[in-house]
XYZ file of N, CA and C in Angstrom:
876
model
N 187.791 148.961 141.590
C 186.882 149.139 140.420
C 187.236 150.368 139.523
N 187.755 151.419 140.233
C 188.014 152.635 139.484
C 189.329 152.403 138.740
N 190.317 151.670 139.232
C 191.387 151.372 138.621
C 191.159 150.479 137.281
N 190.298 149.549 137.495
C 189.949 148.705 136.452
C 189.242 149.519 135.273
N 188.416 150.347 135.624
C 187.631 151.069 134.539
C 188.662 152.168 133.817
N 189.514 152.732 134.585
C 190.644 153.513 134.018
C 191.539 152.693 133.106
N 191.852 151.412 133.494
C 192.669 150.649 132.621
C 191.892 150.352 131.420
N 190.548 149.904 131.486
C 189.710 149.770 130.354
C 189.649 150.975 129.369
N 189.476 152.074 130.010
C 189.488 153.322 129.067
C 190.720 153.488 128.297
N 191.809 153.326 129.046
C 193.092 153.425 128.386
C 193.400 152.583 127.201
N 192.977 151.288 127.461
C 192.924 150.324 126.450
C 192.237 150.686 125.097
N 190.962 151.241 125.449
C 190.000 151.605 124.309
C 190.557 152.694 123.631
N 191.125 153.666 124.373
C 191.898 154.913 123.737
C 193.000 154.513 122.837
N 193.736 153.650 123.271
C 194.852 153.071 122.469
C 194.363 152.330 121.205
N 193.379 151.624 121.432
C 192.852 150.979 120.192
C 192.254 152.020 119.207
N 191.527 153.037 119.673
C 191.029 154.008 118.684
C 192.280 154.780 118.013
N 193.334 155.170 118.876
C 194.394 155.764 118.240
C 195.059 155.030 117.128
N 195.242 153.639 117.426
C 195.772 152.787 116.469
C 194.900 152.550 115.161
N 193.670 152.597 115.443
C 192.681 152.481 114.245
C 192.808 153.739 113.421
N 192.829 154.860 114.037
C 192.861 156.033 113.237
C 194.158 156.094 112.392
N 195.245 155.758 113.078
C 196.533 155.846 112.382
C 196.411 154.971 111.015
N 195.784 153.714 111.199
C 195.631 152.817 110.282
C 194.595 153.318 108.983
N 193.574 153.848 109.434
C 192.483 154.443 108.457
C 192.773 155.657 107.821
N 193.515 156.669 108.412
C 193.712 157.949 108.011
C 194.354 157.940 106.655
N 195.459 157.145 106.444
C 196.051 157.180 105.044
C 195.081 156.687 103.942
N 194.242 155.599 104.429
C 193.275 155.057 103.317
C 192.265 156.073 103.097
N 191.752 156.825 104.055
C 190.574 157.827 103.806
C 191.308 159.059 102.970
N 192.430 159.372 103.217
C 193.186 160.415 102.408
C 193.385 160.049 101.012
N 193.652 158.720 100.797
C 193.832 158.253 99.412
C 192.472 158.131 98.691
N 191.527 157.631 99.413
C 190.122 157.571 98.746
C 189.605 158.946 98.366
N 189.876 159.963 99.298
C 189.499 161.343 99.042
C 190.066 161.865 97.798
N 191.428 161.748 97.684
C 192.127 162.206 96.592
C 191.869 161.421 95.423
N 191.436 160.106 95.466
C 191.223 159.256 94.357
C 189.893 159.686 93.705
N 188.868 159.912 94.531
C 187.564 160.281 94.149
C 187.565 161.743 93.413
N 188.359 162.621 94.070
C 188.438 163.897 93.492
C 189.178 163.947 92.164
N 189.887 163.030 91.939
C 190.715 163.012 90.689
C 189.792 162.225 89.425
N 188.674 161.716 89.786
C 187.894 161.059 88.700
C 187.171 162.188 87.951
N 187.000 161.680 86.729
C 186.230 162.673 85.818
C 184.811 163.020 86.500
N 184.386 164.319 86.105
C 183.075 164.559 86.620
C 181.835 163.683 86.057
N 182.002 163.202 85.032
C 180.964 162.366 84.368
C 180.953 161.093 85.141
N 182.092 160.450 85.642
C 182.111 159.287 86.421
C 181.594 159.530 87.881
N 181.912 160.598 88.397
C 181.539 160.938 89.754
C 180.007 161.056 89.717
N 179.533 161.704 88.698
C 178.053 161.882 88.530
C 177.374 160.582 88.476
N 177.950 159.615 87.825
C 177.408 158.168 87.715
C 177.416 157.546 88.902
N 178.579 157.733 89.815
C 178.575 157.111 91.204
C 177.465 157.781 92.031
N 177.186 159.006 91.932
C 176.176 159.709 92.668
C 174.820 159.029 92.381
N 174.530 158.798 91.054
C 173.154 158.270 90.672
C 173.015 156.830 91.299
N 173.990 156.021 91.450
C 173.929 154.631 91.952
C 173.718 154.970 93.402
N 174.425 155.868 94.082
C 174.282 156.130 95.516
C 172.847 156.576 95.949
N 172.394 157.316 95.114
C 170.875 157.782 95.244
C 169.887 156.605 95.153
N 170.165 155.753 94.199
C 169.295 154.596 94.087
C 169.417 153.661 95.381
N 170.669 153.459 95.851
C 170.734 152.610 97.007
C 170.325 153.176 98.241
N 170.576 154.399 98.485
C 170.397 154.977 99.862
C 169.085 155.870 99.774
N 168.558 156.424 98.686
C 167.474 157.219 98.694
C 167.646 158.541 98.225
N 166.644 159.249 97.945
C 166.715 160.572 97.297
C 167.383 161.632 98.066
N 167.291 161.603 99.428
C 168.057 162.492 100.345
C 169.492 162.632 99.998
N 170.067 161.628 99.452
C 171.422 161.484 99.166
C 171.842 162.637 98.302
N 170.999 163.018 97.337
C 171.375 164.207 96.424
C 171.625 165.457 97.180
N 170.800 165.675 98.308
C 170.974 166.878 99.076
C 172.282 166.789 99.873
N 172.493 165.561 100.432
C 173.655 165.357 101.207
C 174.901 165.550 100.428
N 175.075 164.996 99.333
C 176.160 165.007 98.291
C 176.358 166.455 97.970
N 175.477 167.263 97.837
C 175.625 168.667 97.360
C 176.169 169.464 98.522
N 176.200 168.861 99.692
C 176.727 169.712 100.890
C 178.126 169.309 101.321
N 178.632 168.297 100.558
C 180.045 167.815 100.999
C 181.172 168.816 100.686
N 181.129 169.272 99.463
C 182.175 170.086 99.056
C 181.658 171.073 97.846
N 182.343 172.047 97.442
C 181.920 172.810 96.276
C 181.932 171.995 94.974
N 182.937 171.115 94.908
C 183.059 170.291 93.687
C 181.958 169.372 93.637
N 181.604 168.649 94.647
C 180.499 167.747 94.762
C 179.144 168.495 94.413
N 178.954 169.634 95.134
C 177.834 170.469 94.852
C 177.685 170.709 93.286
N 178.652 171.195 92.723
C 178.480 171.566 91.289
C 178.074 170.279 90.509
N 178.766 169.116 90.878
C 178.275 167.881 89.978
C 176.920 167.544 90.255
N 176.534 167.384 91.592
C 175.158 167.078 91.974
C 174.210 167.887 91.442
N 174.297 169.278 91.482
C 173.442 170.183 90.759
C 173.216 169.959 89.407
N 174.441 169.535 88.588
C 174.455 169.323 87.241
C 173.681 168.135 86.839
N 173.623 167.131 87.680
C 172.933 165.906 87.389
C 171.547 166.001 87.610
N 170.789 166.269 86.621
C 169.277 166.462 86.761
C 168.567 165.254 87.173
N 168.967 164.060 86.878
C 168.265 162.912 87.308
C 168.339 162.580 88.870
N 169.272 163.342 89.663
C 169.371 163.138 91.076
C 168.142 163.812 91.709
N 167.541 164.733 90.985
C 166.470 165.514 91.671
C 165.082 165.260 91.181
N 164.792 164.173 90.531
C 163.638 163.960 89.847
C 162.556 163.042 90.543
N 162.964 162.596 91.872
C 162.005 161.958 92.628
C 161.570 162.669 93.948
N 160.305 162.997 93.984
C 159.645 163.777 94.917
C 159.036 162.839 96.098
N 159.593 162.889 97.246
C 159.025 162.078 98.318
C 158.208 162.859 99.257
N 157.026 162.171 99.673
C 156.206 162.846 100.627
C 156.677 163.264 101.805
N 157.855 162.519 102.261
C 158.402 162.871 103.640
C 159.448 164.011 103.601
N 159.657 164.485 102.426
C 160.590 165.595 102.279
C 159.977 166.946 102.803
N 160.820 167.870 103.234
C 160.360 169.079 103.692
C 159.883 169.960 102.447
N 159.021 170.960 102.675
C 158.542 171.800 101.618
C 159.623 172.417 100.778
N 160.710 172.940 101.681
C 161.816 173.552 100.995
C 162.581 172.683 100.105
N 162.705 171.428 100.599
C 163.310 170.372 99.795
C 162.594 169.938 98.566
N 161.375 170.063 98.485
C 160.569 169.815 97.339
C 160.825 170.772 96.374
N 160.931 172.051 96.860
C 161.071 173.205 95.846
C 162.493 173.128 95.289
N 163.408 172.688 96.020
C 164.799 172.593 95.593
C 164.790 171.423 94.602
N 164.239 170.213 94.814
C 164.032 169.171 93.715
C 163.512 169.663 92.479
N 162.322 170.472 92.717
C 161.521 170.929 91.463
C 162.413 171.899 90.507
N 163.219 172.675 91.200
C 164.038 173.681 90.607
C 165.139 173.009 89.927
N 165.941 172.122 90.690
C 167.092 171.546 90.111
C 166.844 170.355 88.943
N 165.719 169.955 88.956
C 165.283 168.893 88.024
C 164.875 169.586 86.711
N 164.818 170.810 86.706
C 164.428 171.602 85.472
C 163.219 171.168 84.829
N 163.237 170.578 83.534
C 162.045 170.209 82.975
C 162.005 168.595 82.789
N 162.744 167.931 83.568
C 162.776 166.480 83.474
C 161.605 165.969 84.024
N 161.379 164.526 83.595
C 160.256 163.813 84.163
C 160.348 163.693 85.552
N 159.170 163.664 86.313
C 159.210 163.685 87.685
C 158.531 162.281 88.168
N 159.065 161.797 89.291
C 158.550 160.502 89.897
C 158.115 160.797 91.311
N 156.833 160.543 91.609
C 156.248 160.881 92.836
C 156.134 159.657 93.784
N 156.606 159.748 95.063
C 156.515 158.682 95.886
C 155.794 159.175 97.196
N 154.710 158.536 97.572
C 153.879 158.970 98.556
C 153.742 157.764 99.587
N 154.121 158.007 100.907
C 153.896 156.961 101.940
C 153.032 157.539 102.976
N 151.925 156.783 103.208
C 150.845 157.113 104.034
C 150.767 156.242 105.372
N 150.676 156.873 106.483
C 150.553 156.048 107.775
C 149.308 156.458 108.357
N 148.843 155.589 109.316
C 147.620 155.870 110.051
C 147.479 157.318 110.642
N 148.662 158.004 110.819
C 148.617 159.245 111.443
C 148.355 160.533 110.508
N 148.454 160.054 109.122
C 148.250 161.064 108.126
C 146.817 161.383 107.752
N 146.595 162.657 107.673
C 145.251 163.041 107.127
C 145.397 163.857 105.902
N 144.263 164.352 105.298
C 144.354 165.114 104.061
C 145.248 166.365 104.356
N 145.050 167.069 105.468
C 145.732 168.463 105.776
C 147.263 168.198 105.807
N 147.635 166.944 106.132
C 149.134 166.658 106.467
C 149.928 166.764 105.107
N 149.132 166.155 104.109
C 149.980 165.916 102.828
C 149.444 166.875 101.765
N 148.354 167.612 102.044
C 147.919 168.601 101.090
C 148.993 169.486 100.617
N 149.858 170.002 101.279
C 150.949 170.829 100.738
C 151.843 170.002 99.741
N 152.080 168.894 99.952
C 152.961 168.026 99.133
C 152.289 167.872 97.740
N 150.996 167.403 97.851
C 150.286 167.144 96.578
C 150.096 168.439 95.764
N 149.855 169.635 96.592
C 149.732 170.771 95.817
C 151.019 171.202 95.143
N 152.130 170.918 95.737
C 153.438 171.266 95.053
C 153.625 170.345 93.838
N 153.383 168.960 94.019
C 153.481 168.030 92.908
C 152.552 168.418 91.712
N 151.313 168.651 92.014
C 150.335 168.811 90.948
C 150.512 170.272 90.292
N 151.311 171.148 90.892
C 151.637 172.282 90.129
C 152.505 172.014 89.021
N 153.226 170.840 89.146
C 153.958 170.464 87.934
C 153.490 169.184 87.454
N 152.232 169.089 87.409
C 151.406 167.882 86.747
C 151.868 167.446 85.348
N 152.276 168.531 84.514
C 152.689 168.167 83.250
C 154.008 167.423 83.105
N 154.742 167.468 84.245
C 155.968 166.708 84.151
C 155.950 165.378 84.793
N 154.985 164.997 85.531
C 154.758 163.809 86.324
C 154.716 162.575 85.375
N 155.754 161.576 85.602
C 155.733 160.307 84.660
C 155.317 159.181 85.528
N 155.485 159.103 86.858
C 154.929 157.992 87.568
C 154.561 158.534 88.945
N 153.552 157.580 89.479
C 153.042 158.201 90.820
C 152.853 156.927 91.610
N 153.504 156.792 92.733
C 153.361 155.661 93.630
C 152.838 156.091 94.950
N 151.891 155.360 95.372
C 151.262 155.573 96.756
C 151.264 154.276 97.599
N 151.748 154.320 98.715
C 151.745 153.310 99.655
C 151.203 153.629 100.925
N 150.197 152.861 101.333
C 149.543 153.009 102.764
C 149.972 151.973 103.621
N 150.558 152.280 104.715
C 150.916 151.396 105.700
C 150.082 151.433 107.013
N 149.301 150.345 107.166
C 148.284 150.439 108.327
C 148.736 149.604 109.535
N 148.378 150.061 110.589
C 148.607 149.300 112.029
C 147.401 148.240 112.068
N 147.504 147.369 112.934
C 146.503 146.374 113.171
C 145.245 147.125 113.584
N 144.119 146.603 112.883
C 142.838 147.199 113.136
C 142.582 148.630 112.765
N 143.547 149.216 112.037
C 143.245 150.612 111.454
C 142.342 150.549 110.344
N 141.300 151.372 110.188
C 140.378 151.442 109.175
C 140.892 152.570 108.230
N 140.881 152.155 106.902
C 141.658 153.073 106.060
C 140.767 154.325 105.589
N 139.527 154.459 105.921
C 138.764 155.563 105.499
C 139.215 156.849 105.950
N 140.073 156.923 107.053
C 140.655 158.140 107.572
C 141.924 158.495 106.870
N 142.371 157.809 105.926
C 143.545 157.985 105.250
C 143.389 158.981 104.162
N 144.500 159.345 103.333
C 144.398 160.516 102.570
C 144.150 160.269 100.950
N 144.116 158.926 100.732
C 143.950 158.662 99.289
C 142.365 158.872 98.875
N 142.095 160.119 98.635
C 140.740 160.511 98.290
C 140.823 161.566 97.216
N 139.400 161.785 96.646
C 139.431 162.814 95.647
C 139.684 164.039 96.226
N 139.260 164.377 97.503
C 139.555 165.757 98.068
C 141.021 166.109 97.870
N 141.905 165.027 97.916
C 143.315 165.282 97.800
C 143.980 165.247 96.470
N 143.417 164.221 95.705
C 144.140 163.979 94.437
C 143.337 164.464 93.280
N 142.300 165.150 93.476
C 141.561 165.860 92.399
C 141.294 167.306 92.771
N 142.442 167.958 93.132
C 142.341 169.327 93.589
C 141.526 170.228 92.673
N 141.700 169.961 91.463
C 141.038 170.844 90.349
C 139.751 170.239 89.760
N 139.306 169.326 90.436
C 137.998 168.637 89.975
C 138.015 168.186 88.553
N 139.038 167.568 88.168
C 139.241 166.982 86.837
C 139.982 167.751 85.859
N 140.310 168.978 86.220
C 141.034 169.846 85.232
C 142.496 169.656 85.128
N 143.016 168.743 85.985
C 144.586 168.480 86.022
C 144.726 167.697 84.671
N 145.815 168.133 84.020
C 146.252 167.220 82.902
C 147.670 166.666 83.211
N 147.856 165.409 82.987
C 149.147 164.661 83.267
C 149.633 164.071 81.839
N 150.071 164.863 80.869
C 150.496 164.461 79.617
C 151.584 163.345 79.514
N 152.457 163.276 80.604
C 153.393 162.348 80.648
C 153.220 161.298 81.503
N 152.239 161.184 82.412
C 151.983 160.186 83.279
C 151.885 158.765 82.540
N 152.649 157.757 82.880
C 152.682 156.421 82.302
C 152.334 155.415 83.288
N 152.749 155.622 84.604
C 152.400 154.444 85.520
C 151.956 154.974 86.757
N 150.990 154.170 87.457
C 150.401 154.463 88.775
C 150.494 153.291 89.603
N 151.068 153.319 90.787
C 151.174 152.292 91.670
C 150.425 152.560 92.993
N 149.657 151.626 93.427
C 148.975 151.883 94.664
C 149.074 150.656 95.576
N 149.730 150.747 96.649
C 149.988 149.551 97.575
C 149.403 149.815 98.887
N 148.876 148.654 99.410
C 148.240 148.826 100.851
C 148.856 147.643 101.656
N 149.586 147.967 102.676
C 150.112 147.014 103.626
C 149.566 147.065 104.871
N 149.284 145.915 105.574
C 148.573 145.766 106.916
C 149.419 144.791 107.624
N 149.788 145.066 108.768
C 150.720 144.359 109.679
C 149.938 142.884 109.924
N 148.728 143.048 110.341
C 148.010 141.723 110.649
C 147.633 141.015 109.447
N 147.574 139.848 109.542
C 147.095 139.040 108.405
C 145.706 138.699 108.504
N 145.013 139.302 109.445
C 143.508 139.141 109.594
C 142.800 140.312 109.548
N 141.614 140.417 109.398
C 140.800 141.545 109.414
C 140.572 142.370 108.188
N 141.241 141.884 106.960
C 141.076 142.523 105.715
C 139.700 142.301 105.234
N 139.001 143.233 104.699
C 137.694 143.090 104.074
C 137.622 143.917 102.970
N 136.449 143.812 102.171
C 136.346 144.677 100.969
C 136.609 146.137 101.055
N 136.209 146.661 102.278
C 136.220 148.185 102.379
C 137.776 148.637 102.367
N 138.568 147.765 102.870
C 140.009 147.923 102.831
C 140.534 148.337 101.378
N 139.804 147.851 100.542
C 140.304 148.103 99.149
C 139.937 149.482 98.542
N 138.863 150.071 99.284
C 138.133 151.305 98.575
C 139.213 152.492 98.833
N 139.944 152.533 99.824
C 140.675 153.809 100.086
C 139.781 155.044 99.962
N 138.664 155.005 100.677
C 137.767 156.040 100.688
C 137.236 156.178 99.254
N 137.170 157.433 98.656
C 136.564 157.560 97.403
C 137.426 157.942 96.122
N 138.565 157.332 96.198
C 139.618 157.682 95.277
C 139.085 157.263 93.840
N 138.797 158.101 93.167
C 138.275 158.013 91.597
C 138.647 159.198 90.956
N 139.986 159.304 90.564
C 140.563 160.513 89.898
C 139.870 160.659 88.422
N 139.577 161.952 88.142
C 139.156 162.243 86.716
C 140.343 163.028 86.069
N 141.554 162.704 86.356
C 142.620 163.290 85.689
C 142.576 163.067 84.129
N 143.075 163.997 83.411
C 143.361 163.785 82.028
C 144.755 163.186 81.737
N 144.760 161.936 81.765
C 146.160 161.188 81.718
C 146.126 160.294 80.423
N 146.278 160.889 79.168
C 146.065 160.199 77.964
C 147.153 158.989 77.743
N 148.186 159.016 78.334
C 149.300 157.957 78.125
C 149.491 157.055 79.432
N 148.561 157.143 80.432
C 148.687 156.267 81.514
C 148.319 154.806 81.056
N 149.226 153.926 80.994
C 149.210 152.746 80.425
C 149.239 151.577 81.388
N 149.983 151.916 82.680
C 150.215 150.787 83.503
C 149.795 151.053 84.957
N 148.912 150.180 85.538
C 148.642 150.303 87.042
C 149.109 149.116 87.698
N 149.719 149.297 88.783
C 150.250 148.221 89.586
C 149.710 148.365 91.051
N 149.025 147.377 91.386
C 148.349 147.437 92.886
C 148.696 146.358 93.766
N 148.600 146.519 94.926
C 148.742 145.472 96.130
C 147.570 145.771 97.057
N 146.722 144.687 97.212
C 145.586 144.800 98.031
C 144.770 146.031 97.840
N 144.651 146.535 96.539
C 143.825 147.564 96.172
C 143.229 147.339 94.888
N 141.876 147.328 94.768
C 141.286 147.224 93.482
C 140.829 148.686 92.970
N 141.224 149.009 91.843
C 140.989 150.469 91.258
C 139.444 150.603 91.066
N 138.998 151.689 91.137
C 137.553 152.085 90.872
C 137.147 151.931 89.458
N 136.277 151.298 89.076
C 135.927 151.111 87.552
C 135.461 152.412 86.915
N 135.025 153.338 87.788
C 134.297 154.660 87.241
C 135.347 155.602 87.089
N 136.620 155.500 87.413
C 137.612 156.530 87.334
C 138.070 156.779 85.799
N 137.762 157.994 85.496
C 138.049 158.266 84.082
C 139.601 158.267 83.705
N 140.317 158.474 84.807
C 141.799 158.444 84.517
C 142.443 157.091 84.157
N 141.652 156.047 84.463
C 142.034 154.682 84.240
C 141.578 154.132 82.956
N 140.905 154.783 82.150
C 140.312 154.318 80.941
C 141.332 153.871 79.817
N 142.522 154.466 79.849
C 143.494 154.308 78.749
C 144.444 153.147 79.119
N 144.429 152.551 80.261
C 145.432 151.526 80.686
C 145.400 150.297 79.776
N 146.614 149.877 79.455
C 146.639 148.476 78.829
C 147.383 147.302 79.609
N 148.133 147.680 80.654
C 148.628 146.663 81.595
C 148.195 146.866 82.973
N 147.715 145.766 83.713
C 147.261 145.893 85.012
C 147.852 144.645 85.831
N 148.438 145.030 86.946
C 149.044 144.068 87.778
C 148.483 144.064 89.113
N 148.046 143.050 89.672
C 147.382 143.010 91.119
C 148.018 141.992 91.946
N 148.536 142.299 93.070
C 148.795 141.409 94.073
C 147.674 141.413 95.270
N 147.097 140.421 95.643
C 146.064 140.411 96.637
C 146.182 139.304 97.485
N 145.739 139.550 98.731
C 145.745 138.417 99.740
C 144.285 137.991 100.210
N 144.022 136.814 100.121
C 142.689 136.310 100.533
C 142.762 135.881 102.036
N 142.233 136.678 102.980
C 142.269 136.322 104.401
C 140.916 135.958 104.882
N 139.926 136.099 104.090
C 138.705 135.596 104.522
C 137.870 135.270 103.334
N 136.699 134.442 103.398
C 135.855 134.209 102.295
C 135.198 135.475 101.719
N 135.003 136.456 102.462
C 134.456 137.699 102.056
C 135.218 138.274 100.897
N 136.494 138.175 101.014
C 137.273 138.706 99.909
C 136.912 138.133 98.547
N 136.667 136.834 98.555
C 136.416 136.022 97.353
C 135.116 136.578 96.758
N 134.107 136.814 97.824
C 132.719 137.269 97.268
C 132.835 138.593 96.685
N 133.718 139.511 97.010
C 133.894 140.696 96.489
C 134.706 140.927 95.346
N 135.187 139.827 94.681
C 135.987 139.851 93.407
C 135.063 140.453 92.343
N 133.828 140.604 92.478
C 132.960 141.189 91.526
C 133.445 142.581 91.179
N 134.012 143.267 92.240
C 134.444 144.603 91.987
C 135.706 144.580 91.068
N 136.576 143.446 91.193
C 137.656 143.337 90.278
C 137.204 143.111 88.818
N 136.173 142.305 88.869
C 135.662 141.959 87.387
C 135.051 143.330 86.791
N 134.378 144.099 87.591
C 133.813 145.379 87.045
C 134.939 146.322 86.557
N 136.084 146.324 87.247
C 137.176 147.139 86.821
C 137.728 146.636 85.509
N 137.881 145.254 85.421
C 138.483 144.733 84.137
C 137.636 144.982 82.853
N 136.246 144.867 83.291
C 135.275 145.179 82.127
C 135.399 146.568 81.685
N 135.679 147.600 82.655
C 135.748 148.910 82.266
C 137.072 149.286 81.636
N 138.011 148.513 81.736
C 139.329 148.676 81.100
C 139.352 148.099 79.744
N 138.704 148.863 78.788
C 138.559 148.091 77.419
C 139.773 147.967 76.587
N 140.709 148.737 77.020
C 142.004 148.603 76.135
C 143.031 147.720 76.791
N 142.741 146.914 77.899
C 143.638 146.094 78.630
C 144.093 144.938 77.693
N 145.507 144.907 77.773
C 146.093 143.747 76.925
C 146.914 142.865 77.694
N 147.360 143.280 78.867
C 148.081 142.503 79.905
C 147.436 142.555 81.320
N 147.161 141.280 81.901
C 146.566 141.270 83.228
C 147.347 140.234 84.014
N 148.062 140.637 85.177
C 148.790 139.934 85.964
C 148.191 139.678 87.337
N 147.702 138.577 87.725
C 147.077 138.507 89.022
C 147.855 137.445 89.945
N 148.346 137.941 91.142
C 149.045 137.036 92.132
C 148.372 137.046 93.256
N 147.896 135.842 93.778
C 147.057 135.771 95.010
C 147.874 135.038 96.034
N 147.829 135.659 97.201
C 148.559 135.144 98.425
C 147.404 134.682 99.417
N 147.898 133.782 100.306
C 147.089 133.169 101.374
C 145.894 132.582 100.756
N 146.078 131.853 99.548
C 144.886 131.369 98.727
C 144.562 129.977 98.875
N 145.511 129.187 99.737
C 145.287 127.770 99.752
C 143.748 127.413 100.346
N 143.372 128.192 101.166
C 142.001 127.838 101.777
C 140.827 128.177 100.694
N 140.987 129.333 100.040
C 139.889 129.822 99.247
C 140.241 129.666 97.786
N 141.236 129.030 97.393
C 141.601 129.057 96.026
C 140.636 128.344 95.119
N 139.989 127.298 95.395
C 138.962 126.773 94.666
C 137.722 127.705 94.502
N 137.230 128.120 95.507
C 136.152 129.240 95.487
C 136.534 130.442 94.670
N 137.812 130.812 94.915
C 138.083 131.929 94.010
C 138.263 131.791 92.530
N 138.880 130.559 92.155
C 138.780 130.204 90.747
C 137.408 129.873 90.166
N 136.595 129.432 91.110
C 135.202 129.329 90.649
C 134.506 130.478 90.410
N 134.892 131.563 91.219
C 134.250 132.899 90.987
C 134.764 133.549 89.718
N 136.068 133.395 89.324
C 136.617 133.936 88.261
C 135.997 133.217 86.757
N 135.909 131.833 86.926
C 135.405 131.166 85.804
C 133.895 131.280 85.592
N 133.127 131.399 86.710
C 131.648 131.666 86.719
C 131.303 133.003 86.060
N 132.014 134.071 86.608
C 131.731 135.325 86.144
C 132.507 135.665 84.866
N 133.646 135.053 84.526
C 134.298 135.263 83.361
C 135.234 136.357 83.365
N 136.540 136.249 83.148
C 137.476 137.334 83.027
C 137.388 137.795 81.666
N 137.276 139.184 81.590
C 137.094 139.895 80.328
C 138.342 139.540 79.470
N 138.079 139.421 78.173
C 139.122 138.903 77.321
C 140.352 139.840 77.282
N 141.545 139.122 77.259
C 142.837 139.842 77.420
C 143.906 138.902 76.730
N 144.566 139.532 75.846
C 145.653 138.739 75.011
C 146.533 138.083 76.027
N 146.899 138.700 77.018
C 147.853 137.944 78.065
C 147.324 138.001 79.522
N 146.923 136.894 80.081
C 146.415 136.773 81.324
C 147.340 135.825 82.230
N 148.081 136.193 83.210
C 148.798 135.344 83.999
C 148.265 135.417 85.357
N 148.199 134.144 85.960
C 147.710 133.851 87.317
C 148.680 133.168 88.040
N 148.919 133.428 89.422
C 149.797 132.818 90.189
C 149.282 132.859 91.583
N 149.358 131.748 92.326
C 148.865 131.515 93.654
C 149.973 131.241 94.583
N 150.096 132.087 95.684
C 151.080 131.912 96.624
C 150.500 131.485 98.038
N 151.280 130.658 98.871
C 150.679 130.240 100.000
C 150.811 131.474 101.066
């Protein structure tokens, strides 16, 4: 047995050595080739890498070499996405290196997150509220998890009680994902008491998944485009579409409304009856799609 294992180890070592001999010249050529490219082209490659792999790539690239660091730091667009999973020192780095460019905030919430967990992140982001262009919040719930213990609430997002100004904010995305296909009810749409009173004069677009915005939120009054993906998992969902109609009625400037309904095969007739009976507020463009 020992001799067999030793023979196997020798074979693997020989394979590794052969592979390294084959790869080394290619790696060397790639390194020299990339280094010889113009800085503008390398910067463009960096941007694509950050889109494909994520915002952390900007930090990693800046650590490769002095040349890469210089190029990465000079490319402001690499540092404009603030992610809630980044460390506080990384957020400060992104804020500094993005200079005065528009900022894109991405928040991921899990059942383990409470207000105090993400409060430092929100505080850092809102300190640069004047630069925020888009805000994306995703809540990922485990089966049976009730969302009222999550962080999407006024306590967190209205830190200055309506004094925050977002002059560049154009888009807000709120998505709620639940692993189980059962157990969704109207309370799941509420996300506690999220009704921001931000001053966001150019907020035009709201995109939601399994979340219906609060009709009394003053921050939502200027929207012109609303997109909603929603799953009908029980008849109760259909009965609570009055909330959706209330929101639509409060959005007096709405000109585009996209509604995509999933799991609707059982309740589609009742749902459509609800819409036609209550009446969808007039909108120049109303698109409806039903998905199995």
